């Protein structure tokens, strides 16, 4: 069996190979090789949107034909549909999720790939297409990058992401449906978060919704490139905003998928953001212990429910509960804190109300407990820490273990974090939630 060290080295080498390719990609110039549509008539692309057919790809032969066709184009659009759960959906979906559909659009035609029956050959047929630096891959949400890594170890090289690029042109964040309405003058109904993409056979509603996610992306792309080239800049650099959009997309290409049950860079990035917004230096040892305890509970609950961790308890609520843990003396206190985050964040379902007793119990047991000989008044030395937390701030990884020890809490270390790594195993990993081949 491959060791954790060997697996980590293999993933690092695999990722760095593509990162070097991405970093080496040239910026567009006046003498560009036709890769970037700097001087095009966008009306030609708009006409191509009328009465566009789509092809449903369900066999290996069709998948090979698709790869041969798309490889001849300088750019194409892509999008993934995975099993996921929206806040108000009643569909019981998988803990980690998996890709169910992949849509690819060229100037002439849209392809909808039913991934479920093609999983065994999917990476072999489409991996080279996505890692080819001679073509531009257009997508609206960089989460596709992470999903393809997670399921098939596929990396997207030379990506143009319209969501981050739109922020260089418009002050407000625009969804894909709003970009379609702005550029293509078409109103598209976006309710695909309510759809269970595992259902077979695919309904007409599912196929139309999937096609619309890539059908208009190429026209939006060429229109954006034209606007980014023409946008005035205070610098003398040519194509300043287009270069900036490419750099943003390139940075998103470097994203690396993290397992739900790992406190990786994305978690600590959100943690630092919360600390900055609340004008804190860091969590105290008590707050950090509570944060880890709630995180562990969320992972166990998500696996038990076979649901996404975000829909059990968002990260913002974990941080808020850890931040104010000293003041939580009942489930009602917990609900009041989460209500404030819920109001600010706009979530649609109060899952924390249903689990308030469980979360309160977790917080209560993870906070320092008074020793048997302690007096009624609070004394820092009369409390024991049930959870010892260790964080490595250099690489943003963490490991931690629960211990019942007799060491008293040191008041002078109230705002410090132990940086010694722990060798405690997190237990066996569950197999990925995929239907059988």
Short mmCIF file of C-alpha atoms in Angstrom, two decimals:
data_model
loop_
_atom_site.label_atom_id
_atom_site.label_comp_id
_atom_site.label_asym_id
_atom_site.label_seq_id
_atom_site.Cartn_x
_atom_site.Cartn_y
_atom_site.Cartn_z
CA UNK A 1 0.00 0.00 0.00
CA UNK A 2 1.23 3.50 -0.85
CA UNK A 3 2.38 5.39 2.24
CA UNK A 4 1.14 8.86 3.11
CA UNK A 5 4.60 10.27 2.37
CA UNK A 6 4.74 8.61 -1.06
CA UNK A 7 1.21 9.73 -1.85
CA UNK A 8 2.02 13.32 -0.87
CA UNK A 9 5.17 13.30 -3.02
CA UNK A 10 3.27 11.91 -5.99
CA UNK A 11 0.54 14.56 -5.72
CA UNK A 12 3.12 17.31 -5.34
CA UNK A 13 5.06 16.20 -8.43
CA UNK A 14 1.86 15.79 -10.43
CA UNK A 15 0.66 19.26 -9.47
CA UNK A 16 4.02 20.99 -9.96
CA UNK A 17 4.28 19.57 -13.48
CA UNK A 18 1.11 21.42 -14.48
CA UNK A 19 1.94 24.51 -12.44
CA UNK A 20 5.16 24.95 -14.44
CA UNK A 21 3.20 24.71 -17.67
CA UNK A 22 0.69 27.29 -16.46
CA UNK A 23 3.43 29.68 -15.32
CA UNK A 24 5.18 29.42 -18.68
CA UNK A 25 2.13 30.50 -20.69
CA UNK A 26 2.79 33.71 -22.64
CA UNK A 27 0.70 36.83 -22.28
CA UNK A 28 -1.15 37.99 -25.42
CA UNK A 29 0.70 40.47 -27.64
CA UNK A 30 0.03 42.23 -30.93
CA UNK A 31 1.82 39.34 -32.63
CA UNK A 32 -0.23 36.74 -30.78
CA UNK A 33 -0.54 33.28 -32.28
CA UNK A 34 -4.31 33.36 -32.57
CA UNK A 35 -4.84 31.91 -29.12
CA UNK A 36 -6.40 35.08 -27.71
CA UNK A 37 -9.26 36.70 -29.70
CA UNK A 38 -7.94 40.27 -29.43
CA UNK A 39 -9.45 41.60 -32.64
CA UNK A 40 -12.66 39.78 -33.48
CA UNK A 41 -16.19 40.67 -34.49
CA UNK A 42 -18.29 39.58 -31.52
CA UNK A 43 -21.43 39.60 -33.71
CA UNK A 44 -20.16 36.48 -35.44
CA UNK A 45 -20.13 34.66 -32.12
CA UNK A 46 -23.54 36.01 -31.15
CA UNK A 47 -25.06 34.56 -34.32
CA UNK A 48 -23.67 31.15 -33.41
CA UNK A 49 -25.92 31.06 -30.33
CA UNK A 50 -29.07 30.81 -32.40
CA UNK A 51 -30.62 27.31 -32.61
CA UNK A 52 -27.57 25.61 -31.18
CA UNK A 53 -27.75 21.81 -31.06
CA UNK A 54 -26.30 19.71 -28.28
CA UNK A 55 -24.93 16.19 -28.29
CA UNK A 56 -25.43 13.86 -25.34
CA UNK A 57 -22.23 11.81 -24.91
CA UNK A 58 -22.83 8.43 -23.27
CA UNK A 59 -20.33 6.02 -24.87
CA UNK A 60 -16.56 5.74 -25.10
CA UNK A 61 -16.70 6.12 -28.91
CA UNK A 62 -18.63 9.39 -28.59
CA UNK A 63 -16.18 10.62 -25.94
CA UNK A 64 -13.22 10.00 -28.26
CA UNK A 65 -15.00 11.84 -31.09
CA UNK A 66 -15.63 14.76 -28.74
CA UNK A 67 -11.95 14.91 -27.72
CA UNK A 68 -10.84 14.88 -31.38
CA UNK A 69 -13.28 17.65 -32.28
CA UNK A 70 -12.55 19.95 -29.32
CA UNK A 71 -8.76 19.57 -29.64
CA UNK A 72 -8.91 21.44 -32.98
CA UNK A 73 -10.31 24.62 -31.37
CA UNK A 74 -8.23 27.43 -29.82
CA UNK A 75 -10.70 27.76 -26.95
CA UNK A 76 -13.72 26.00 -25.49
CA UNK A 77 -16.08 26.42 -22.53
CA UNK A 78 -16.59 23.89 -19.76
CA UNK A 79 -18.67 23.36 -16.64
CA UNK A 80 -19.26 20.50 -14.19
CA UNK A 81 -22.42 19.36 -12.47
CA UNK A 82 -21.81 17.47 -9.26
CA UNK A 83 -24.04 15.96 -6.63
CA UNK A 84 -24.42 18.75 -4.13
CA UNK A 85 -27.13 20.13 -1.88
CA UNK A 86 -28.61 23.62 -1.76
CA UNK A 87 -29.82 25.07 1.53
CA UNK A 88 -33.49 24.54 0.81
CA UNK A 89 -33.26 21.29 -1.14
CA UNK A 90 -34.74 18.14 0.36
CA UNK A 91 -32.52 15.86 -1.72
CA UNK A 92 -30.35 13.50 0.31
CA UNK A 93 -26.94 13.85 -1.33
CA UNK A 94 -23.45 12.53 -0.73
CA UNK A 95 -20.95 13.70 1.87
CA UNK A 96 -18.12 14.52 -0.57
CA UNK A 97 -20.01 14.78 -3.85
CA UNK A 98 -18.87 13.62 -7.29
CA UNK A 99 -19.10 14.87 -10.87
CA UNK A 100 -22.24 13.66 -12.65
CA UNK A 101 -22.19 15.75 -15.84
CA UNK A 102 -19.54 17.67 -17.76
CA UNK A 103 -20.53 20.21 -20.41
CA UNK A 104 -18.14 21.38 -23.14
CA UNK A 105 -19.01 23.98 -25.77
CA UNK A 106 -17.16 25.03 -28.91
CA UNK A 107 -18.24 27.75 -31.33
CA UNK A 108 -20.35 25.27 -33.29
CA UNK A 109 -21.84 22.82 -30.82
CA UNK A 110 -22.51 21.96 -27.17
CA UNK A 111 -21.62 18.60 -25.65
CA UNK A 112 -23.21 17.17 -22.51
CA UNK A 113 -21.19 14.25 -21.15
CA UNK A 114 -22.89 11.74 -18.89
CA UNK A 115 -19.88 11.06 -16.67
CA UNK A 116 -21.36 8.24 -14.58
CA UNK A 117 -21.07 5.44 -17.17
CA UNK A 118 -17.72 6.81 -18.47
CA UNK A 119 -15.77 7.16 -15.25
CA UNK A 120 -13.29 4.37 -16.07
CA UNK A 121 -12.09 6.11 -19.28
CA UNK A 122 -12.93 9.74 -18.48
CA UNK A 123 -9.43 10.83 -17.36
CA UNK A 124 -7.70 8.92 -20.15
CA UNK A 125 -9.78 10.57 -22.89
CA UNK A 126 -10.15 14.12 -21.55
CA UNK A 127 -7.08 14.58 -19.33
CA UNK A 128 -4.77 15.56 -22.23
CA UNK A 129 -7.42 17.93 -23.57
CA UNK A 130 -7.61 19.89 -20.31
CA UNK A 131 -3.84 19.99 -19.74
CA UNK A 132 -3.03 21.12 -23.30
CA UNK A 133 -1.50 24.66 -23.06
CA UNK A 134 -2.35 25.41 -26.70
CA UNK A 135 -6.03 26.02 -25.98
CA UNK A 136 -7.94 28.26 -23.58
CA UNK A 137 -10.47 26.68 -21.24
CA UNK A 138 -13.30 29.07 -20.33
CA UNK A 139 -15.29 28.54 -17.15
CA UNK A 140 -17.28 30.71 -14.77
CA UNK A 141 -16.49 29.07 -11.45
CA UNK A 142 -13.03 27.79 -10.49
CA UNK A 143 -14.56 25.06 -8.33
CA UNK A 144 -14.55 22.97 -11.52
CA UNK A 145 -10.75 22.90 -11.16
CA UNK A 146 -11.00 21.32 -7.72
CA UNK A 147 -13.71 18.82 -8.63
CA UNK A 148 -11.75 17.47 -11.61
CA UNK A 149 -8.68 17.12 -9.40
CA UNK A 150 -10.65 15.34 -6.70
CA UNK A 151 -12.37 12.78 -8.91
CA UNK A 152 -9.91 12.23 -11.78
CA UNK A 153 -6.60 13.94 -10.95
CA UNK A 154 -7.18 16.20 -13.97
CA UNK A 155 -5.59 19.67 -14.00
CA UNK A 156 -6.86 22.56 -16.13
CA UNK A 157 -4.02 24.37 -17.90
CA UNK A 158 -4.59 27.82 -19.44
CA UNK A 159 -7.94 28.72 -17.92
CA UNK A 160 -9.90 31.96 -18.29
CA UNK A 161 -12.35 32.39 -15.43
CA UNK A 162 -15.18 34.83 -16.22
CA UNK A 163 -16.33 35.33 -12.61
CA UNK A 164 -13.05 36.86 -11.40
CA UNK A 165 -12.54 38.68 -14.71
CA UNK A 166 -15.95 40.36 -14.47
CA UNK A 167 -14.83 42.12 -11.29
CA UNK A 168 -12.29 44.06 -13.35
CA UNK A 169 -15.10 45.42 -15.51
CA UNK A 170 -18.00 45.83 -13.08
CA UNK A 171 -18.10 47.06 -9.48
CA UNK A 172 -20.54 44.37 -8.33
CA UNK A 173 -20.16 40.62 -8.42
CA UNK A 174 -22.12 39.18 -11.36
CA UNK A 175 -23.48 35.64 -11.47
CA UNK A 176 -23.43 33.66 -14.70
CA UNK A 177 -27.12 34.35 -15.32
CA UNK A 178 -26.51 38.10 -14.97
CA UNK A 179 -23.54 37.95 -17.35
CA UNK A 180 -25.69 36.09 -19.89
CA UNK A 181 -28.40 38.72 -19.54
CA UNK A 182 -25.91 41.58 -19.88
CA UNK A 183 -23.94 40.32 -22.87
CA UNK A 184 -26.40 38.04 -24.69
CA UNK A 185 -29.67 39.80 -23.78
CA UNK A 186 -31.15 36.47 -22.73
CA UNK A 187 -32.78 35.65 -19.42
CA UNK A 188 -31.80 32.18 -18.24
CA UNK A 189 -33.57 30.47 -15.38
CA UNK A 190 -30.96 29.19 -12.90
CA UNK A 191 -32.41 26.69 -10.46
CA UNK A 192 -29.95 23.84 -10.98
CA UNK A 193 -29.04 23.76 -7.28
CA UNK A 194 -32.41 22.11 -6.75
CA UNK A 195 -31.60 19.31 -9.20
CA UNK A 196 -30.27 15.91 -8.22
CA UNK A 197 -27.78 15.37 -11.05
CA UNK A 198 -27.51 11.64 -10.27
CA UNK A 199 -31.01 10.98 -11.63
CA UNK A 200 -31.14 8.88 -14.79
CA UNK A 201 -32.49 9.13 -17.40
CA UNK A 202 -31.69 12.84 -17.75
CA UNK A 203 -34.81 14.94 -18.16
CA UNK A 204 -35.28 17.72 -20.72
CA UNK A 205 -35.12 20.28 -17.92
CA UNK A 206 -31.76 18.92 -16.75
CA UNK A 207 -30.30 18.91 -20.28
CA UNK A 208 -31.42 22.48 -21.04
CA UNK A 209 -30.08 23.74 -17.72
CA UNK A 210 -26.73 22.01 -18.31
CA UNK A 211 -26.43 23.32 -21.88
CA UNK A 212 -27.09 26.92 -20.82
CA UNK A 213 -24.12 26.88 -18.44
CA UNK A 214 -21.62 26.68 -21.33
CA UNK A 215 -23.69 27.70 -24.35
CA UNK A 216 -23.10 31.44 -23.84
CA UNK A 217 -19.64 31.35 -22.23
CA UNK A 218 -17.60 31.69 -25.44
CA UNK A 219 -19.47 34.83 -26.49
CA UNK A 220 -19.08 36.25 -22.97
CA UNK A 221 -15.36 35.41 -23.15
CA UNK A 222 -14.65 37.17 -26.46
CA UNK A 223 -16.74 40.16 -25.34
CA UNK A 224 -14.83 40.40 -22.06
CA UNK A 225 -11.47 40.16 -23.81
CA UNK A 226 -12.46 43.01 -26.10
CA UNK A 227 -13.61 45.18 -23.17
CA UNK A 228 -10.50 44.37 -21.12
CA UNK A 229 -8.26 45.35 -24.05
CA UNK A 230 -10.14 48.63 -24.59
CA UNK A 231 -10.50 49.62 -20.93
CA UNK A 232 -8.40 52.72 -20.17
CA UNK A 233 -5.55 52.23 -17.73
CA UNK A 234 -3.50 54.69 -15.69
CA UNK A 235 -0.37 52.70 -16.55
CA UNK A 236 1.50 52.62 -19.84
CA UNK A 237 1.41 48.83 -19.97
CA UNK A 238 -0.49 47.50 -22.95
CA UNK A 239 -3.37 45.10 -22.29
CA UNK A 240 -3.03 45.86 -18.58
CA UNK A 241 -6.51 44.65 -17.55
CA UNK A 242 -6.40 41.61 -19.82
CA UNK A 243 -3.07 40.62 -18.30
CA UNK A 244 -4.57 41.10 -14.85
CA UNK A 245 -7.55 38.89 -15.74
CA UNK A 246 -5.20 36.21 -17.05
CA UNK A 247 -3.10 36.42 -13.89
CA UNK A 248 -6.21 36.04 -11.70
CA UNK A 249 -7.33 33.02 -13.71
CA UNK A 250 -3.82 31.56 -13.58
CA UNK A 251 -3.79 31.91 -9.80
CA UNK A 252 -7.13 30.07 -9.59
CA UNK A 253 -5.62 27.28 -11.72
CA UNK A 254 -3.16 26.66 -8.90
CA UNK A 255 -5.99 25.69 -6.54
CA UNK A 256 -5.60 22.30 -4.92
CA UNK A 257 -8.48 20.19 -3.67
CA UNK A 258 -8.65 19.62 0.08
CA UNK A 259 -10.53 16.83 1.80
CA UNK A 260 -13.46 17.98 3.92
CA UNK A 261 -11.93 16.48 7.03
CA UNK A 262 -8.64 18.36 6.81
CA UNK A 263 -7.92 21.79 8.22
CA UNK A 264 -6.08 22.94 5.10
CA UNK A 265 -5.03 26.34 3.69
CA UNK A 266 -8.59 27.37 2.79
CA UNK A 267 -9.76 26.84 6.37
CA UNK A 268 -6.91 28.90 7.80
CA UNK A 269 -7.44 31.58 5.19
CA UNK A 270 -11.04 31.93 6.43
CA UNK A 271 -9.76 31.84 10.02
CA UNK A 272 -7.32 34.71 9.42
CA UNK A 273 -10.04 36.70 7.70
CA UNK A 274 -12.33 36.25 10.72
CA UNK A 275 -9.51 37.27 13.08
CA UNK A 276 -8.80 40.42 11.05
CA UNK A 277 -12.45 41.42 10.82
CA UNK A 278 -12.80 41.11 14.59
CA UNK A 279 -9.48 42.94 15.22
CA UNK A 280 -7.93 40.06 17.12
CA UNK A 281 -4.39 38.73 17.14
CA UNK A 282 -5.47 35.10 17.33
CA UNK A 283 -7.76 32.76 19.23
CA UNK A 284 -6.75 31.87 22.76
CA UNK A 285 -5.92 28.27 23.64
CA UNK A 286 -9.48 27.80 24.95
CA UNK A 287 -11.06 29.25 21.82
CA UNK A 288 -8.82 27.16 19.57
CA UNK A 289 -9.68 24.01 21.49
CA UNK A 290 -13.41 24.74 21.09
CA UNK A 291 -12.94 25.47 17.38
CA UNK A 292 -11.29 22.10 16.79
CA UNK A 293 -13.91 20.27 18.85
CA UNK A 294 -16.78 21.80 16.84
CA UNK A 295 -14.94 21.06 13.61
CA UNK A 296 -14.57 17.39 14.59
CA UNK A 297 -18.26 17.20 15.52
CA UNK A 298 -19.25 18.72 12.17
CA UNK A 299 -17.23 16.09 10.27
CA UNK A 300 -18.80 13.25 12.22
CA UNK A 301 -22.30 14.70 11.75
CA UNK A 302 -21.82 15.24 8.02
CA UNK A 303 -20.70 11.65 7.56
CA UNK A 304 -23.62 10.43 9.67
CA UNK A 305 -26.11 12.42 7.59
CA UNK A 306 -24.22 11.80 4.33
CA UNK A 307 -24.45 15.53 3.72
CA UNK A 308 -22.08 18.39 2.97
CA UNK A 309 -20.21 19.93 5.91
CA UNK A 310 -21.22 23.47 4.95
CA UNK A 311 -24.87 22.60 5.28
CA UNK A 312 -24.36 21.09 8.72
CA UNK A 313 -22.57 24.15 10.10
CA UNK A 314 -20.78 26.88 8.06
CA UNK A 315 -17.22 27.86 8.93
CA UNK A 316 -18.32 31.35 9.98
CA UNK A 317 -20.50 29.85 12.70
CA UNK A 318 -17.66 27.64 13.92
CA UNK A 319 -15.44 30.71 14.29
CA UNK A 320 -18.19 32.74 15.97
CA UNK A 321 -19.00 29.99 18.48
CA UNK A 322 -15.33 29.50 19.32
CA UNK A 323 -14.84 33.24 19.63
CA UNK A 324 -17.69 33.64 22.14
CA UNK A 325 -17.45 30.20 23.77
CA UNK A 326 -16.87 31.62 27.28
CA UNK A 327 -20.30 33.29 27.12
CA UNK A 328 -22.18 30.19 25.94
CA UNK A 329 -23.92 28.72 28.97
CA UNK A 330 -26.95 27.17 27.29
CA UNK A 331 -28.21 26.11 23.85
CA UNK A 332 -30.17 29.39 23.75
CA UNK A 333 -26.89 31.35 23.94
CA UNK A 334 -25.51 29.26 21.08
CA UNK A 335 -28.58 29.88 18.92
CA UNK A 336 -28.38 33.64 19.56
CA UNK A 337 -24.78 33.75 18.31
CA UNK A 338 -25.57 31.66 15.24
CA UNK A 339 -28.65 33.78 14.51
CA UNK A 340 -26.44 36.83 14.14
CA UNK A 341 -24.14 35.04 11.67
CA UNK A 342 -27.17 33.61 9.87
CA UNK A 343 -28.62 37.09 9.40
CA UNK A 344 -25.35 38.48 8.04
CA UNK A 345 -24.59 35.50 5.81
CA UNK A 346 -28.07 35.03 4.34
CA UNK A 347 -28.27 31.27 4.83
CA UNK A 348 -31.72 29.81 4.22
CA UNK A 349 -31.92 26.98 6.75
CA UNK A 350 -31.12 27.11 10.47
CA UNK A 351 -29.57 23.69 10.86
CA UNK A 352 -27.84 24.83 14.04
CA UNK A 353 -31.20 25.06 15.84
CA UNK A 354 -31.82 21.36 15.24
CA UNK A 355 -28.34 20.45 16.53
CA UNK A 356 -28.03 23.13 19.22
CA UNK A 357 -28.05 20.62 22.11
CA UNK A 358 -25.33 18.53 20.49
CA UNK A 359 -23.13 21.52 19.68
CA UNK A 360 -23.59 22.93 23.18
CA UNK A 361 -22.51 19.62 24.67
CA UNK A 362 -19.39 19.66 22.47
CA UNK A 363 -18.53 23.21 23.53
CA UNK A 364 -19.16 22.44 27.19
CA UNK A 365 -16.88 19.40 27.22
CA UNK A 366 -14.11 21.10 25.23
CA UNK A 367 -13.95 24.19 27.43
CA UNK A 368 -11.71 24.06 30.56
CA UNK A 369 -13.36 22.25 33.45
CA UNK A 370 -12.96 23.28 37.11
CA UNK A 371 -10.81 20.95 39.19
CA UNK A 372 -12.24 19.20 42.24
CA UNK A 373 -10.31 21.42 44.66
CA UNK A 374 -11.13 24.71 42.97
CA UNK A 375 -12.91 27.49 44.76
CA UNK A 376 -16.13 29.07 43.53
CA UNK A 377 -14.28 32.06 42.12
CA UNK A 378 -12.53 31.88 38.76
CA UNK A 379 -8.81 31.18 38.83
CA UNK A 380 -6.75 30.46 35.70
CA UNK A 381 -4.81 27.77 37.56
CA UNK A 382 -7.95 25.90 38.62
CA UNK A 383 -8.90 24.84 35.09
CA UNK A 384 -7.77 21.92 32.97
CA UNK A 385 -7.62 21.86 29.18
CA UNK A 386 -9.31 18.79 27.70
CA UNK A 387 -8.05 19.44 24.20
CA UNK A 388 -4.49 20.27 23.30
CA UNK A 389 -4.33 22.07 19.97
CA UNK A 390 -1.34 22.35 17.73
CA UNK A 391 -1.09 24.54 14.68
CA UNK A 392 1.70 25.04 12.22
CA UNK A 393 1.22 28.55 10.87
CA UNK A 394 3.96 28.24 8.28
CA UNK A 395 2.19 25.76 6.04
CA UNK A 396 -1.31 26.31 7.42
CA UNK A 397 -1.72 22.64 8.26
CA UNK A 398 -2.78 21.42 11.64
CA UNK A 399 -2.95 18.31 13.74
CA UNK A 400 -4.53 17.89 17.04
CA UNK A 401 -5.45 15.31 19.66
CA UNK A 402 -7.76 15.09 22.63
CA UNK A 403 -6.04 14.30 25.88
CA UNK A 404 -7.17 14.19 29.49
CA UNK A 405 -4.12 15.41 31.34
CA UNK A 406 -3.45 16.88 34.75
CA UNK A 407 -1.53 19.93 33.59
CA UNK A 408 -3.06 23.16 34.82
CA UNK A 409 -3.84 26.01 32.52
CA UNK A 410 -1.07 28.61 32.38
CA UNK A 411 -2.43 32.14 32.30
CA UNK A 412 0.71 33.52 30.65
CA UNK A 413 0.05 31.31 27.60
CA UNK A 414 -3.58 32.34 27.26
CA UNK A 415 -3.07 33.79 23.77
CA UNK A 416 -0.42 31.40 22.49
CA UNK A 417 -0.71 28.30 20.35
CA UNK A 418 1.48 25.24 20.77
CA UNK A 419 3.42 24.68 17.55
CA UNK A 420 4.63 21.13 18.20
CA UNK A 421 3.08 18.70 15.65
CA UNK A 422 0.99 15.78 16.81
CA UNK A 423 1.35 12.28 15.43
CA UNK A 424 -2.19 11.23 16.33
CA UNK A 425 -3.99 9.43 13.49
CA UNK A 426 -7.37 10.79 12.51
CA UNK A 427 -8.79 7.30 12.00
CA UNK A 428 -9.71 5.35 8.89
CA UNK A 429 -10.97 7.21 5.81
CA UNK A 430 -14.33 6.34 4.37
CA UNK A 431 -14.37 5.32 0.70
CA UNK A 432 -15.51 7.94 -1.82
CA UNK A 433 -19.27 8.16 -2.25
CA UNK A 434 -19.49 6.98 -5.87
CA UNK A 435 -21.91 4.52 -7.36
CA UNK A 436 -20.28 1.22 -8.47
CA UNK A 437 -18.92 0.85 -11.98
#
